[in-house]
Coordinates of C-alpha atoms and ligand atoms in Angstrom, one line a residue:
M1 CA 58.2 -22.6 24.1
S2 CA 61.8 -22.4 25.1
G3 CA 63.0 -23.4 28.6
N4 CA 64.1 -19.9 29.4
K5 CA 60.7 -18.4 28.5
Q6 CA 59.0 -21.0 30.7
I7 CA 61.0 -19.8 33.6
A8 CA 60.3 -16.2 32.9
G9 CA 56.7 -16.4 31.8
G10 CA 55.6 -19.6 33.3
D11 CA 52.2 -20.8 32.4
G12 CA 50.9 -17.2 32.3
E13 CA 52.7 -16.5 29.0
W14 CA 49.7 -17.3 26.9
L15 CA 47.9 -14.5 28.6
Q16 CA 50.3 -12.1 26.8
Q17 CA 49.3 -13.2 23.3
S18 CA 47.7 -10.7 21.0
L19 CA 44.0 -11.0 20.3
E20 CA 44.8 -12.2 16.8
D21 CA 46.9 -15.1 18.1
D22 CA 44.6 -15.8 21.0
D23 CA 41.1 -15.7 19.6
Q24 CA 40.7 -15.7 15.8
E25 CA 36.9 -15.7 16.0
I26 CA 36.5 -12.5 17.9
Y27 CA 39.5 -11.0 16.1
Q28 CA 37.8 -11.6 12.8
I29 CA 34.5 -10.2 14.0
I30 CA 36.2 -7.0 15.1
R31 CA 38.1 -6.7 11.8
N32 CA 34.8 -7.1 10.0
E33 CA 33.2 -4.4 12.1
K34 CA 36.1 -2.1 11.5
E35 CA 35.7 -2.7 7.7
R36 CA 32.0 -1.9 8.1
Q37 CA 32.8 1.3 9.9
R38 CA 35.5 2.3 7.3
C39 CA 33.3 1.5 4.3
G40 CA 30.1 2.9 5.5
L41 CA 28.6 6.4 6.0
E42 CA 27.9 6.8 9.7
L43 CA 25.0 9.1 10.2
I44 CA 23.7 7.8 13.5
A45 CA 23.6 11.0 15.5
S46 CA 24.7 9.5 18.8
E47 CA 27.8 7.7 17.4
N48 CA 31.3 8.9 16.9
F49 CA 34.8 7.5 16.4
A50 CA 37.0 7.6 19.5
S51 CA 40.6 8.5 19.1
A52 CA 43.5 6.0 19.3
A53 CA 44.6 7.6 22.6
V54 CA 41.1 7.1 24.1
L55 CA 41.0 3.5 22.9
Q56 CA 44.5 2.9 24.3
A57 CA 43.4 4.0 27.8
L58 CA 40.3 1.8 27.4
G59 CA 42.5 -1.2 26.6
S60 CA 44.9 -0.5 29.5
C61 CA 45.7 -2.3 32.8
L62 CA 43.3 0.2 34.5
N63 CA 40.7 -2.4 33.6
N64 CA 42.1 -4.7 36.3
K65 CA 41.7 -2.4 39.3
Y66 CA 38.9 -2.4 41.8
S67 CA 38.5 0.9 43.6
E68 CA 35.0 1.1 45.1
G69 CA 34.6 4.4 46.8
Y70 CA 35.9 7.8 45.8
P71 CA 39.4 9.4 45.6
G72 CA 40.9 9.2 49.1
V73 CA 38.1 7.1 50.5
R74 CA 38.4 3.7 48.8
Y75 CA 37.4 0.2 50.0
Y76 CA 40.4 -1.3 48.2
G77 CA 44.1 -0.8 48.6
G78 CA 46.5 0.1 45.9
A79 CA 44.3 2.8 44.5
E80 CA 46.9 5.6 44.6
Y81 CA 47.2 5.9 40.9
I82 CA 43.5 5.4 40.4
D83 CA 42.9 8.3 42.8
E84 CA 45.3 10.5 40.8
M85 CA 43.6 9.5 37.6
E86 CA 40.0 10.1 38.8
R87 CA 40.9 13.4 40.3
L88 CA 42.6 14.5 37.1
C89 CA 39.5 13.5 35.2
Q90 CA 37.3 15.5 37.6
R91 CA 39.5 18.6 37.3
R92 CA 39.5 18.4 33.5
A93 CA 35.7 18.0 33.4
L94 CA 35.2 21.1 35.5
E95 CA 37.8 23.0 33.5
L96 CA 36.4 22.0 30.1
F97 CA 33.0 23.3 31.0
K98 CA 34.4 26.4 32.7
L99 CA 33.0 25.5 36.1
N100 CA 34.3 26.8 39.5
K101 CA 35.1 23.9 41.8
D102 CA 33.5 25.8 44.7
E103 CA 30.2 25.9 42.9
W104 CA 30.1 22.6 41.0
A105 CA 30.9 19.0 41.8
V106 CA 31.3 16.2 39.2
N107 CA 31.0 12.5 39.5
V108 CA 32.8 10.7 36.7
Q109 CA 31.9 7.1 37.7
P110 CA 28.6 6.5 36.0
Y111 CA 28.9 3.5 33.7
S112 CA 27.0 5.4 31.0
G113 CA 24.3 8.0 30.4
S114 CA 21.4 5.9 31.5
P115 CA 22.9 4.9 34.8
A116 CA 23.9 8.5 35.4
N117 CA 20.3 9.6 34.9
F118 CA 19.0 6.9 37.2
A119 CA 21.5 7.8 39.9
V120 CA 20.2 11.4 39.9
Y121 CA 16.6 10.3 40.2
T122 CA 17.6 7.9 43.0
A123 CA 19.4 10.7 44.8
I124 CA 16.9 13.5 44.4
V125 CA 13.5 12.0 43.9
Q126 CA 11.8 9.7 46.5
P127 CA 10.4 6.4 45.2
H128 CA 7.3 7.3 43.1
G129 CA 8.2 10.9 43.2
R130 CA 7.6 12.9 40.1
I131 CA 9.6 13.8 37.1
M132 CA 8.9 15.5 33.8
G133 CA 10.9 15.0 30.6
L134 CA 10.4 15.3 26.9
D135 CA 8.3 12.4 25.6
L136 CA 10.4 9.8 23.7
P137 CA 8.4 10.0 20.4
D138 CA 8.9 13.8 20.6
G139 CA 12.7 13.6 20.9
G140 CA 13.3 12.8 24.5
H141 CA 15.2 9.8 25.9
L142 CA 13.9 6.5 27.3
T143 CA 15.4 7.3 30.7
H144 CA 13.4 10.5 30.9
G145 CA 10.4 8.3 31.9
F146 CA 9.0 6.6 28.9
F147 CA 5.8 4.6 29.2
T148 CA 3.0 3.6 26.9
E149 CA -0.7 2.9 27.6
K150 CA 0.2 -0.8 27.7
K151 CA 3.4 -0.8 29.6
K152 CA 5.9 1.1 31.7
I153 CA 8.9 0.8 29.5
S154 CA 11.7 2.7 31.2
A155 CA 12.7 1.8 34.8
T156 CA 12.3 5.6 35.3
S157 CA 8.6 5.2 34.8
I158 CA 8.4 2.1 37.0
F159 CA 10.1 3.5 40.1
F160 CA 9.1 7.1 39.6
E161 CA 6.0 8.8 38.3
S162 CA 6.7 10.5 35.0
M163 CA 4.6 13.0 33.1
P164 CA 5.9 13.8 29.7
Y165 CA 5.9 17.2 28.0
K166 CA 5.7 17.4 24.2
V167 CA 6.5 19.3 21.1
N168 CA 3.9 21.2 19.2
Q169 CA 2.7 18.6 16.6
E170 CA 2.7 21.2 13.8
T171 CA 5.9 23.1 14.4
G172 CA 7.9 20.4 16.0
L173 CA 9.1 22.8 18.6
I174 CA 8.9 22.2 22.4
D175 CA 5.6 23.6 23.8
Y176 CA 7.0 25.4 26.8
D177 CA 3.7 27.0 27.7
K178 CA 2.1 23.6 28.0
L179 CA 5.0 22.4 30.1
A180 CA 4.5 25.4 32.4
E181 CA 0.8 24.6 32.7
N182 CA 1.3 20.9 33.4
A183 CA 4.2 21.4 35.8
K184 CA 1.9 23.6 37.9
L185 CA -0.5 20.7 38.2
F186 CA 1.9 17.8 38.4
K187 CA 4.5 19.5 40.7
P188 CA 7.5 17.4 39.6
K189 CA 10.6 17.2 41.7
I190 CA 12.8 17.3 38.6
I191 CA 12.3 18.8 35.2
I192 CA 14.6 17.3 32.5
A193 CA 16.0 19.5 29.7
G194 CA 17.5 17.0 27.4
V195 CA 17.0 15.5 24.0
S196 CA 18.0 12.6 21.7
C197 CA 16.3 13.8 18.6
Y198 CA 15.6 17.6 18.6
S199 CA 17.5 19.9 16.3
R200 CA 16.9 23.2 18.0
H201 CA 18.5 24.9 21.1
L202 CA 16.7 24.3 24.4
D203 CA 15.4 27.3 26.3
Y204 CA 17.1 26.6 29.6
K205 CA 16.2 30.0 31.0
R206 CA 12.5 29.4 30.4
M207 CA 12.7 25.9 31.8
R208 CA 14.5 27.2 34.9
E209 CA 11.7 29.7 35.5
I210 CA 9.2 26.9 35.2
A211 CA 11.3 24.8 37.6
D212 CA 11.5 27.7 40.1
E213 CA 7.8 28.3 40.0
N214 CA 7.3 24.7 41.1
K215 CA 10.3 24.4 43.5
A216 CA 11.6 21.7 41.2
Y217 CA 15.2 21.0 40.2
L218 CA 16.2 21.6 36.6
M219 CA 18.4 18.8 35.3
A220 CA 20.0 19.1 31.8
D221 CA 20.8 15.8 30.1
M222 CA 23.3 17.1 27.5
A223 CA 24.3 13.5 26.3
H224 CA 24.0 14.4 22.6
I225 CA 25.4 17.9 22.7
S226 CA 28.1 17.8 25.3
G227 CA 30.9 18.2 22.7
L228 CA 29.1 21.2 21.2
V229 CA 28.7 22.7 24.7
A230 CA 32.3 22.1 25.5
A231 CA 33.3 23.9 22.3
G232 CA 31.1 26.8 23.5
I233 CA 29.0 26.9 20.2
V234 CA 25.6 26.1 21.6
P235 CA 24.0 27.5 24.7
S236 CA 25.4 26.0 27.9
P237 CA 23.0 24.3 30.3
F238 CA 25.3 25.1 33.2
E239 CA 24.1 28.7 33.5
H240 CA 20.5 27.7 34.4
C241 CA 20.6 24.1 35.6
H242 CA 21.1 22.6 39.0
I243 CA 22.3 19.2 37.7
V244 CA 23.8 18.3 34.3
T245 CA 24.2 14.7 33.2
T246 CA 26.0 13.5 30.1
T247 CA 27.3 10.6 28.1
T248 CA 30.9 10.9 27.0
H249 CA 30.9 9.0 23.7
K250 CA 28.6 11.1 21.5
T251 CA 29.7 14.5 20.3
L252 CA 32.3 14.5 23.1
R253 CA 34.1 11.6 21.3
G254 CA 35.3 9.7 24.4
P255 CA 34.7 6.2 25.6
R256 CA 31.3 4.9 26.5
S257 CA 30.8 6.4 30.0
G258 CA 28.8 9.0 31.9
M259 CA 29.2 12.0 34.1
I260 CA 27.0 13.9 36.6
F261 CA 27.6 17.6 37.4
C262 CA 25.8 19.2 40.3
R263 CA 25.8 22.5 42.0
K264 CA 27.2 22.9 45.5
G265 CA 27.8 25.6 48.0
V266 CA 25.4 28.3 48.8
K267 CA 21.9 27.9 47.2
S268 CA 20.3 31.1 48.5
V269 CA 20.5 33.7 51.2
D270 CA 17.3 34.9 52.9
P271 CA 16.7 38.5 54.0
K272 CA 18.1 37.8 57.4
G273 CA 21.3 36.6 55.9
N274 CA 20.7 32.9 56.6
K275 CA 22.3 30.7 54.0
E276 CA 20.7 27.7 52.4
M277 CA 23.2 25.2 51.0
Y278 CA 22.8 22.9 48.1
N279 CA 22.4 19.2 49.1
L280 CA 23.1 17.5 45.8
E281 CA 26.7 16.3 45.8
K282 CA 26.5 13.8 48.7
P283 CA 23.2 12.2 47.7
I284 CA 24.3 11.9 44.1
N285 CA 27.7 10.4 45.0
E286 CA 25.9 7.9 47.3
A287 CA 23.4 7.0 44.7
V288 CA 26.2 6.2 42.1
F289 CA 28.2 4.3 44.7
P290 CA 27.2 2.3 46.8
G291 CA 23.6 2.9 45.7
L292 CA 23.6 1.6 42.1
Q293 CA 27.1 0.7 41.1
G294 CA 30.1 -1.2 42.3
G295 CA 33.6 -0.8 41.2
P296 CA 34.2 2.1 38.8
H297 CA 35.3 1.3 35.3
N298 CA 38.7 2.9 35.7
H299 CA 39.8 2.2 32.1
A300 CA 36.8 4.1 30.9
I301 CA 37.3 7.0 33.4
A302 CA 40.9 7.3 32.1
G303 CA 39.5 7.3 28.5
V304 CA 37.1 10.1 29.5
A305 CA 40.0 12.1 31.0
V306 CA 41.9 11.7 27.7
A307 CA 38.8 12.8 25.7
L308 CA 38.3 15.8 28.0
K309 CA 41.9 17.0 27.4
Q310 CA 41.4 16.6 23.7
A311 CA 38.2 18.6 23.9
M312 CA 40.1 21.6 25.3
T313 CA 42.1 21.9 22.0
D314 CA 41.4 24.3 19.1
K315 CA 41.3 21.3 16.8
F316 CA 38.3 19.9 18.8
I317 CA 36.5 23.2 18.7
Q318 CA 37.0 23.4 15.0
D319 CA 35.6 19.9 14.6
Q320 CA 32.6 20.8 16.6
K321 CA 32.0 23.9 14.5
Q322 CA 32.4 21.8 11.4
T323 CA 29.9 19.3 12.9
I324 CA 27.2 21.9 13.0
A325 CA 28.2 23.4 9.6
N326 CA 28.0 20.0 8.1
A327 CA 24.6 19.2 9.6
Q328 CA 23.2 22.6 8.5
H329 CA 24.6 22.1 5.0
M330 CA 23.1 18.6 4.8
A331 CA 19.7 19.9 6.0
K332 CA 19.7 22.6 3.4
L333 CA 20.6 20.1 0.6
L334 CA 17.7 17.9 1.7
V335 CA 15.3 20.8 1.8
D336 CA 16.4 21.8 -1.7
R337 CA 15.6 18.3 -2.9
G338 CA 12.1 18.6 -1.5
Y339 CA 12.5 16.8 1.8
N340 CA 10.6 17.9 4.8
V341 CA 13.2 18.6 7.5
V342 CA 11.3 18.9 10.8
T343 CA 11.5 22.6 12.1
G344 CA 13.0 23.5 8.7
G345 CA 16.7 22.9 9.6
T346 CA 19.0 22.5 12.6
D347 CA 21.0 24.4 15.2
N348 CA 23.1 21.4 16.2
H349 CA 24.5 18.1 14.9
L350 CA 21.3 16.3 13.9
M351 CA 18.1 16.6 12.0
L352 CA 14.9 14.8 11.6
V353 CA 13.6 14.2 8.1
N354 CA 9.9 13.4 7.8
L355 CA 9.4 11.1 4.8
K356 CA 5.6 11.1 4.8
S357 CA 5.3 13.7 2.0
K358 CA 7.8 11.7 -0.1
G359 CA 5.5 8.7 0.2
T360 CA 7.5 6.4 2.5
D361 CA 8.4 6.0 6.1
G362 CA 11.4 5.5 8.4
N363 CA 11.2 1.7 8.6
R364 CA 11.5 1.2 4.9
A365 CA 14.0 3.9 4.1
D366 CA 16.2 2.9 7.1
K367 CA 16.4 -0.7 5.7
V368 CA 17.4 0.4 2.3
L369 CA 20.0 2.9 3.6
E370 CA 21.4 0.2 5.8
A371 CA 21.7 -2.1 2.9
I372 CA 23.7 0.4 0.9
G373 CA 26.0 1.2 3.8
V374 CA 24.4 4.4 5.1
A375 CA 23.7 4.1 8.8
C376 CA 21.0 6.2 10.5
N377 CA 17.9 5.7 12.7
K378 CA 14.2 5.5 12.0
N379 CA 12.5 8.0 14.2
S380 CA 8.9 9.1 14.9
C381 CA 8.0 12.6 13.8
P382 CA 5.6 15.1 15.2
G383 CA 2.1 14.2 14.2
D384 CA 2.8 10.4 13.8
T385 CA -0.1 8.3 15.0
S386 CA 1.6 4.9 14.9
A387 CA 4.8 4.2 16.9
L388 CA 5.1 1.1 14.7
R389 CA 5.5 3.1 11.5
P390 CA 7.7 6.1 12.3
S391 CA 7.7 8.6 9.5
G392 CA 11.2 9.8 9.7
L393 CA 14.9 9.4 9.8
R394 CA 17.3 10.9 12.3
L395 CA 20.6 12.0 10.6
G396 CA 23.6 13.3 12.4
S397 CA 27.0 14.7 11.4
P398 CA 29.4 14.0 14.3
A399 CA 30.9 10.7 13.2
L400 CA 31.6 11.7 9.6
T401 CA 33.0 15.0 10.7
S402 CA 35.5 13.1 12.9
R403 CA 36.6 11.4 9.7
G404 CA 37.3 14.9 8.2
F405 CA 34.2 15.4 6.1
K406 CA 33.5 18.9 5.0
E407 CA 30.4 20.5 3.5
A408 CA 31.4 19.5 -0.1
D409 CA 31.7 15.9 1.1
F410 CA 28.2 16.1 2.5
D411 CA 27.0 17.0 -1.0
K412 CA 27.9 13.4 -1.8
V413 CA 26.4 12.1 1.4
A414 CA 23.0 13.8 0.7
D415 CA 23.1 12.4 -2.8
F416 CA 23.5 8.9 -1.5
I417 CA 20.6 9.4 1.0
D418 CA 18.4 10.7 -1.8
R419 CA 19.3 7.8 -4.1
G420 CA 18.6 5.3 -1.2
I421 CA 15.2 6.9 -0.7
Q422 CA 14.5 6.9 -4.5
L423 CA 15.2 3.1 -4.4
T424 CA 12.9 2.8 -1.4
L425 CA 10.1 4.3 -3.5
E426 CA 11.0 2.1 -6.5
I427 CA 10.6 -1.0 -4.4
Q428 CA 7.3 0.3 -3.0
Q429 CA 6.1 0.9 -6.5
V430 CA 6.8 -2.6 -7.6
I431 CA 5.0 -4.3 -4.7
G432 CA 2.3 -1.6 -4.2
P433 CA 2.2 1.2 -1.7
K434 CA 0.1 -0.7 0.8
A435 CA 2.2 -3.9 0.8
P436 CA 3.3 -5.0 4.3
F437 CA 6.8 -4.4 5.6
K438 CA 7.6 -8.1 5.2
D439 CA 7.0 -8.0 1.5
F440 CA 9.1 -4.9 1.3
K441 CA 12.0 -6.7 3.0
D442 CA 11.6 -9.8 0.8
K443 CA 11.9 -7.6 -2.3
L444 CA 14.8 -5.7 -0.9
Y445 CA 16.9 -8.7 0.1
K446 CA 15.8 -11.3 -2.5
D447 CA 14.8 -9.6 -5.8
E448 CA 17.6 -10.0 -8.3
D449 CA 17.1 -6.7 -10.0
I450 CA 16.8 -4.8 -6.7
C451 CA 19.8 -6.6 -5.1
A452 CA 21.9 -5.6 -8.1
K453 CA 21.0 -2.0 -7.6
V454 CA 21.7 -2.2 -3.9
K455 CA 25.0 -3.8 -4.5
S456 CA 26.1 -1.2 -7.0
L457 CA 25.1 1.7 -4.7
K458 CA 26.8 0.0 -1.7
D459 CA 30.0 -0.3 -3.7
E460 CA 29.8 3.3 -4.6
V461 CA 29.3 4.3 -1.0
A462 CA 32.2 2.1 0.1
S463 CA 34.7 3.5 -2.4
F464 CA 33.7 7.0 -1.4
A465 CA 33.8 6.4 2.4
S466 CA 36.9 4.3 2.5
A467 CA 39.0 7.2 1.1
F468 CA 38.5 9.1 4.3
P469 CA 40.7 8.4 7.4
I470 CA 39.1 6.8 10.4
P471 CA 40.1 7.7 14.0
G472 CA 41.4 4.9 16.2
F473 CA 43.7 2.0 15.5
P474 CA 44.5 1.0 11.9
L475 CA 43.1 -2.6 12.1
L476 CA 40.9 -2.9 15.2
Ligands
LIG15 C1 22.2 8.6 24.6 C2 21.4 9.2 25.7 C3 21.4 8.7 27.0 C4 21.9 7.4 27.4 O1 23.1 7.0 27.2 P1 23.6 5.5 27.2 O2 25.0 5.7 27.4 O3 23.2 4.9 26.0 O4 23.0 4.9 28.4 C5 20.7 9.5 27.9 N1 20.1 10.6 27.6 C6 20.1 11.1 26.4 C7 19.4 12.4 26.1 C8 20.8 10.4 25.3 O5 20.7 10.9 24.1

């Protein structure tokens, strides 16, 4: 280090080193993960590739700033630019979803989707108050109140009382009649309209009617579909819901974060002209901070603002349309190859494929697909009796669509999936159909003949996938 530099940078200069110079171990791990992302086929329905601009905001100096509180009312000084940034993010959020600022408020501070949901329950439902959400095995999310006979799994089911509603086990479609019947008995404070694995539009209108009959709030959790909603190509939950929560990193393609929208202003006017006002904004804001969170993640909020601006462009809308077109195309290809796609297809970015009729299950197929570089999730299917052996795979198109995949490219993707599943069946044939999962994995990872086949498929996947661009930075 030169004498001059020492004067200018002092001992702090090492804190300006690049990651590569500073920490080779983490640098290499990130490089490896980037290679994995570049060479694989990403079909996890909740994942996406954030843009370089979003990642730059995430890696910015905003990470350094504490700003507990809200714009204009902070517990920390020096928050003038943070205020400006958070307000801009809020304005963009309302504009993107075409919401009037006199009728809707938005909180952009939730650290992610799960904390956003918990903040709403904390604000609106008393401890051990009641909520109803779609059951996890039926396509709902953990935070909608999941529990089993043995254990309360989600904190939502520990601190609140949850009663799930379900899909019809034959059709795979939400049983709204049953929801209406049970809501009448259970009298929930909140009904949640939101899904992590459901390929059809939700009937928000019907759900609002059910909520109204029981004086419940209707909350949409549009975590998966917020990009599609933003593009205006699936029904918007805002028309019928009181509260809407979302993540920002799924179809919306932003950083990992969360948002809560809620109605404000006049709720109703009685015959005498007396107005009843909504009381959601204040309790929700207080639940987020100081109730559950501390300092906002300002770098993430800035990244959300960037993603929201991108989401207002024609390019984004085109991408979202392509996302659905790709998913529908892939669903059709799989049906044509004899796969049982639950509900027969998809209205959105994902599908659930039940492998039972093919003679295998989600656990086994998922492992083989992972080994060949195709990433997706095992998932339970309607009619499954064992949670330990889910019958299906959840496949989604958002991430690959962000890499520029079109329908014709999904021909190839569907082919790789099919070949992975054929290989799954081949392994099962060798070890016998009843062989335990451990034997299956042994064969998959240790058998010479199988490993050679896996490697050759994986190489094919990699050479296909790596030809497509990948959003973000070139190396990291
Ligand atoms: C992904 C998801 C969440 C949770 O988001 P995290 O950011 O993982 O906490 C909540 N609700 C639904 C419906 C989701 O799909």
